[in-house]
Short mmCIF file of C-alpha atoms and ligand atoms in Angstrom, two decimals:
data_model
loop_
_atom_site.label_atom_id
_atom_site.label_comp_id
_atom_site.label_asym_id
_atom_site.label_seq_id
_atom_site.Cartn_x
_atom_site.Cartn_y
_atom_site.Cartn_z
CA MET A 1 -4.50 -31.08 -31.51
CA LYS A 2 -6.33 -29.47 -28.60
CA LEU A 3 -6.38 -25.69 -28.27
CA ILE A 4 -7.72 -23.17 -25.81
CA MET A 5 -8.53 -19.65 -26.98
CA LEU A 6 -8.18 -16.90 -24.42
CA GLY A 7 -8.89 -13.21 -24.82
CA PRO A 8 -11.59 -10.61 -24.16
CA PRO A 9 -15.06 -10.86 -25.70
CA GLY A 10 -15.05 -9.48 -29.23
CA VAL A 11 -11.33 -9.90 -29.80
CA GLY A 12 -12.01 -12.33 -32.64
CA LYS A 13 -11.64 -15.74 -31.00
CA GLY A 14 -14.72 -17.14 -32.71
CA THR A 15 -13.70 -15.89 -36.14
CA GLN A 16 -10.18 -17.27 -35.77
CA ALA A 17 -11.50 -20.56 -34.42
CA GLN A 18 -13.76 -20.94 -37.46
CA LYS A 19 -10.81 -20.37 -39.80
CA LEU A 20 -8.53 -22.79 -37.93
CA CYS A 21 -11.20 -25.47 -37.83
CA LYS A 22 -11.65 -25.22 -41.59
CA GLU A 23 -7.93 -25.49 -42.34
CA PHE A 24 -6.94 -28.04 -39.72
CA ASP A 25 -10.13 -30.09 -39.58
CA MET A 26 -10.81 -29.40 -35.93
CA LYS A 27 -14.08 -28.95 -34.08
CA GLN A 28 -14.93 -25.57 -32.57
CA ILE A 29 -16.42 -25.96 -29.13
CA SER A 30 -17.90 -22.62 -28.19
CA THR A 31 -19.53 -22.70 -24.77
CA GLY A 32 -21.37 -19.47 -25.65
CA ASP A 33 -22.89 -21.15 -28.75
CA ILE A 34 -23.84 -24.25 -26.75
CA LEU A 35 -25.55 -22.07 -24.14
CA ARG A 36 -27.35 -19.91 -26.71
CA GLU A 37 -28.68 -23.07 -28.38
CA ALA A 38 -29.86 -24.34 -24.99
CA VAL A 39 -31.59 -21.01 -24.30
CA LYS A 40 -33.26 -21.12 -27.73
CA ASN A 41 -34.49 -24.67 -27.13
CA LYS A 42 -35.58 -23.85 -23.56
CA THR A 43 -33.73 -26.83 -22.09
CA PRO A 44 -33.10 -26.94 -18.31
CA LEU A 45 -29.51 -25.76 -18.99
CA GLY A 46 -30.84 -22.89 -21.10
CA GLU A 47 -33.37 -21.86 -18.46
CA GLU A 48 -30.59 -21.74 -15.87
CA ALA A 49 -28.10 -19.90 -18.08
CA ASN A 50 -30.46 -17.33 -19.60
CA SER A 51 -30.64 -14.87 -16.70
CA TYR A 52 -26.85 -14.71 -16.41
CA MET A 53 -26.29 -14.35 -20.13
CA THR A 54 -28.69 -11.48 -20.76
CA LEU A 55 -26.89 -9.47 -18.07
CA GLY A 56 -23.48 -10.36 -19.51
CA LYS A 57 -22.66 -12.29 -16.31
CA LEU A 58 -20.86 -15.61 -16.17
CA VAL A 59 -22.83 -18.82 -15.78
CA PRO A 60 -21.77 -20.62 -12.55
CA ASP A 61 -18.57 -22.68 -12.71
CA SER A 62 -20.24 -25.94 -11.64
CA VAL A 63 -22.73 -25.70 -14.52
CA MET A 64 -19.96 -24.92 -17.02
CA LEU A 65 -17.67 -27.72 -15.84
CA GLY A 66 -20.50 -30.25 -16.10
CA LEU A 67 -21.27 -29.05 -19.61
CA VAL A 68 -17.64 -29.24 -20.73
CA GLU A 69 -17.05 -32.64 -19.15
CA ASN A 70 -20.08 -34.03 -21.02
CA THR A 71 -18.90 -32.49 -24.28
CA LEU A 72 -15.21 -33.45 -24.15
CA PHE A 73 -15.20 -36.78 -22.41
CA ASN A 74 -17.63 -39.20 -23.98
CA ASP A 75 -17.25 -41.96 -26.58
CA ASN A 76 -18.16 -39.65 -29.46
CA ALA A 77 -16.08 -36.69 -28.31
CA PRO A 78 -13.85 -35.03 -30.91
CA THR A 79 -10.11 -35.68 -30.66
CA SER A 80 -9.01 -32.43 -32.23
CA TYR A 81 -10.77 -29.26 -31.10
CA ILE A 82 -10.67 -25.62 -30.09
CA LEU A 83 -12.18 -24.53 -26.82
CA ASP A 84 -13.62 -21.09 -27.48
CA GLY A 85 -14.93 -19.29 -24.40
CA PHE A 86 -13.86 -21.87 -21.84
CA PRO A 87 -12.25 -21.74 -19.31
CA ARG A 88 -13.22 -18.28 -18.17
CA THR A 89 -12.39 -18.38 -14.45
CA VAL A 90 -9.56 -19.87 -12.41
CA PRO A 91 -11.87 -22.52 -10.87
CA GLN A 92 -12.93 -23.53 -14.40
CA ALA A 93 -9.28 -23.82 -15.46
CA GLU A 94 -8.45 -25.86 -12.36
CA GLY A 95 -11.44 -28.11 -13.03
CA LEU A 96 -10.36 -28.56 -16.64
CA THR A 97 -6.78 -29.44 -15.63
CA LYS A 98 -8.18 -32.05 -13.26
CA LEU A 99 -10.42 -33.53 -15.95
CA PHE A 100 -7.51 -33.80 -18.39
CA LYS A 101 -5.35 -35.47 -15.74
CA GLU A 102 -8.09 -37.98 -14.95
CA HIS A 103 -8.34 -38.81 -18.65
CA ASN A 104 -4.59 -38.88 -19.19
CA ASP A 105 -4.76 -36.17 -21.78
CA GLU A 106 -3.57 -32.59 -22.19
CA ILE A 107 -4.07 -29.28 -23.97
CA ASP A 108 -1.41 -28.55 -26.61
CA ILE A 109 -1.58 -24.79 -27.08
CA ILE A 110 -3.23 -21.83 -25.37
CA LEU A 111 -3.71 -18.94 -27.80
CA LEU A 112 -4.00 -15.56 -26.11
CA PHE A 113 -5.59 -12.85 -28.32
CA GLU A 114 -4.80 -9.29 -27.31
CA ALA A 115 -6.31 -5.93 -28.32
CA ASP A 116 -7.16 -2.68 -26.58
CA SER A 117 -10.60 -2.18 -25.11
CA SER A 118 -11.75 0.73 -27.33
CA MET A 119 -11.28 -1.48 -30.37
CA ILE A 120 -13.18 -4.26 -28.69
CA VAL A 121 -16.22 -2.11 -27.88
CA GLU A 122 -16.26 -0.94 -31.50
CA ARG A 123 -16.03 -4.51 -32.80
CA LEU A 124 -18.70 -5.90 -30.52
CA SER A 125 -21.18 -3.15 -31.37
CA ALA A 126 -20.73 -3.93 -35.08
CA ARG A 127 -20.89 -7.72 -34.67
CA ARG A 128 -23.72 -9.65 -36.28
CA THR A 129 -24.15 -13.41 -36.05
CA CYS A 130 -25.97 -15.89 -38.28
CA LYS A 131 -28.94 -17.43 -36.44
CA ASP A 132 -28.44 -20.73 -38.26
CA CYS A 133 -24.75 -21.48 -38.95
CA LYS A 134 -23.32 -19.02 -36.34
CA THR A 135 -20.93 -17.37 -38.81
CA VAL A 136 -19.80 -14.06 -37.36
CA TYR A 137 -19.76 -10.82 -39.40
CA ASN A 138 -18.66 -7.30 -38.65
CA LEU A 139 -20.65 -4.50 -40.30
CA ILE A 140 -17.47 -2.47 -40.80
CA SER A 141 -14.60 -4.88 -41.44
CA MET A 142 -16.36 -8.04 -42.63
CA PRO A 143 -19.91 -7.20 -43.80
CA PRO A 144 -22.17 -9.81 -45.44
CA LYS A 145 -22.70 -9.48 -49.21
CA THR A 146 -26.42 -8.79 -48.65
CA GLU A 147 -27.45 -6.79 -45.61
CA GLY A 148 -28.90 -8.97 -42.85
CA VAL A 149 -28.30 -12.25 -44.70
CA CYS A 150 -25.60 -14.89 -44.14
CA ASP A 151 -23.28 -15.41 -47.16
CA HIS A 152 -22.97 -19.13 -46.41
CA CYS A 153 -26.46 -20.37 -45.59
CA ASN A 154 -28.80 -17.41 -46.26
CA GLY A 155 -29.68 -17.44 -42.56
CA GLU A 156 -30.86 -14.28 -40.82
CA LEU A 157 -28.19 -12.17 -39.13
CA TYR A 158 -28.92 -10.78 -35.68
CA GLN A 159 -27.26 -8.76 -32.94
CA ARG A 160 -26.74 -10.77 -29.77
CA ASP A 161 -28.48 -9.22 -26.74
CA ASP A 162 -25.17 -9.17 -24.91
CA ASP A 163 -23.49 -7.27 -27.80
CA LYS A 164 -25.53 -4.18 -26.96
CA LYS A 165 -23.58 -1.23 -25.55
CA GLU A 166 -24.91 -1.47 -21.97
CA THR A 167 -23.80 -5.08 -21.58
CA ILE A 168 -20.44 -4.80 -23.34
CA GLN A 169 -18.79 -2.72 -20.59
CA ASN A 170 -20.00 -5.19 -18.02
CA ARG A 171 -18.57 -8.14 -19.95
CA LEU A 172 -15.22 -6.38 -20.28
CA LYS A 173 -15.09 -5.72 -16.53
CA ILE A 174 -15.87 -9.36 -15.83
CA TYR A 175 -13.15 -10.40 -18.26
CA THR A 176 -10.52 -8.27 -16.50
CA LYS A 177 -11.51 -9.50 -13.07
CA GLN A 178 -12.28 -13.16 -13.67
CA THR A 179 -10.71 -14.33 -16.92
CA GLU A 180 -7.47 -12.34 -17.25
CA PRO A 181 -5.97 -14.15 -14.19
CA LEU A 182 -5.93 -17.28 -16.39
CA VAL A 183 -2.93 -15.86 -18.23
CA ASP A 184 -0.99 -16.20 -14.97
CA TYR A 185 -2.55 -19.56 -14.23
CA TYR A 186 -1.31 -20.98 -17.55
CA SER A 187 1.99 -19.08 -17.72
CA THR A 188 4.00 -21.89 -16.11
CA THR A 189 2.83 -24.42 -18.70
CA GLY A 190 4.96 -22.78 -21.42
CA LYS A 191 2.00 -23.30 -23.78
CA VAL A 192 0.69 -19.74 -23.96
CA LYS A 193 1.18 -18.15 -27.41
CA ARG A 194 0.27 -14.49 -27.83
CA VAL A 195 -1.48 -13.13 -30.92
CA GLU A 196 -1.83 -9.40 -31.60
CA ALA A 197 -5.45 -9.16 -32.69
CA ALA A 198 -5.76 -5.58 -33.93
CA GLY A 199 -5.59 -6.32 -37.68
CA SER A 200 -8.18 -7.58 -40.14
CA PRO A 201 -9.46 -11.16 -39.68
CA ASN A 202 -7.09 -12.43 -42.40
CA GLU A 203 -4.07 -10.57 -40.99
CA VAL A 204 -4.79 -11.94 -37.52
CA TYR A 205 -5.21 -15.40 -39.00
CA GLN A 206 -1.71 -15.32 -40.47
CA LEU A 207 -0.34 -14.48 -37.01
CA THR A 208 -2.48 -17.19 -35.44
CA ARG A 209 -1.28 -19.84 -37.91
CA LYS A 210 2.34 -18.93 -37.22
CA GLN A 211 1.83 -19.81 -33.56
CA ILE A 212 0.53 -23.23 -34.50
CA VAL A 213 2.54 -24.28 -37.54
CA LYS A 214 6.15 -23.82 -36.56
P1 AMP B 1 -19.48 -15.94 -25.54
O1 AMP B 1 -20.26 -16.30 -26.76
O2 AMP B 1 -18.26 -16.79 -25.34
O3 AMP B 1 -19.17 -14.46 -25.48
O4 AMP B 1 -20.43 -16.25 -24.29
C1 AMP B 1 -21.68 -15.60 -24.13
C2 AMP B 1 -22.15 -15.72 -22.69
O5 AMP B 1 -22.30 -17.11 -22.34
C3 AMP B 1 -21.18 -15.16 -21.63
O6 AMP B 1 -21.31 -13.77 -21.46
C4 AMP B 1 -21.62 -15.96 -20.41
O7 AMP B 1 -22.84 -15.47 -19.89
C5 AMP B 1 -21.90 -17.34 -21.00
N1 AMP B 1 -20.67 -18.18 -21.01
C6 AMP B 1 -20.03 -18.69 -22.10
N2 AMP B 1 -18.94 -19.40 -21.73
C7 AMP B 1 -18.90 -19.34 -20.39
C8 AMP B 1 -18.00 -19.84 -19.40
N3 AMP B 1 -16.92 -20.57 -19.74
N4 AMP B 1 -18.27 -19.57 -18.10
C9 AMP B 1 -19.34 -18.85 -17.73
N5 AMP B 1 -20.22 -18.32 -18.59
C10 AMP B 1 -20.01 -18.56 -19.92
#
């Protein structure tokens, strides 16, 4: 099964992807995680992406398409996965459609997570991420058992630079302008399934599952 997750930053895509991957044995492919790792390791990709990311801007489409092509279409590529954070622009979606056509393959489901923007700002400000295993916490709705420490791997929790208040508004504006048009782009495929994402992670997960397991 191949899934795309769409929805504004902070709506819970990463959390839901982690839960789905666990239950359905899929691989989560988060372009944000791949880029953050590249930045941390100071690779050429990371050097290029860093300036965009700290401002909450999108990394150029050509860079992203190259990255995704290398990740999805090689001999060791996963066969069952969730794309989390890609595509994020119409040119990225068009490029992805072309890649799938060339490889005689297709996406099965596009999950669209929806929530209002005040809730999203609140969630992003309270988000903390494990430096090591990338598990996502929320200080209000899903806090770690010990402050600052990951429940799963004891890794250190941190606040992403782009989860700070100044950058959040910018990311939301970019989402509305550049990513929301993807809902129209994919609407004719009949594969878009909407999930109301206002509830707790477990409540949202039940709604998410229902869209997948019919
Ligand atoms: P995320 O973890 O998905 O919120 O992504 C964090 C940051 O990585 C974004 O704000 C962008 O700067 C960059 N990024 C991740 N995915 C993409 C993408 N598909 N296109 C452009 N930039 C991306």
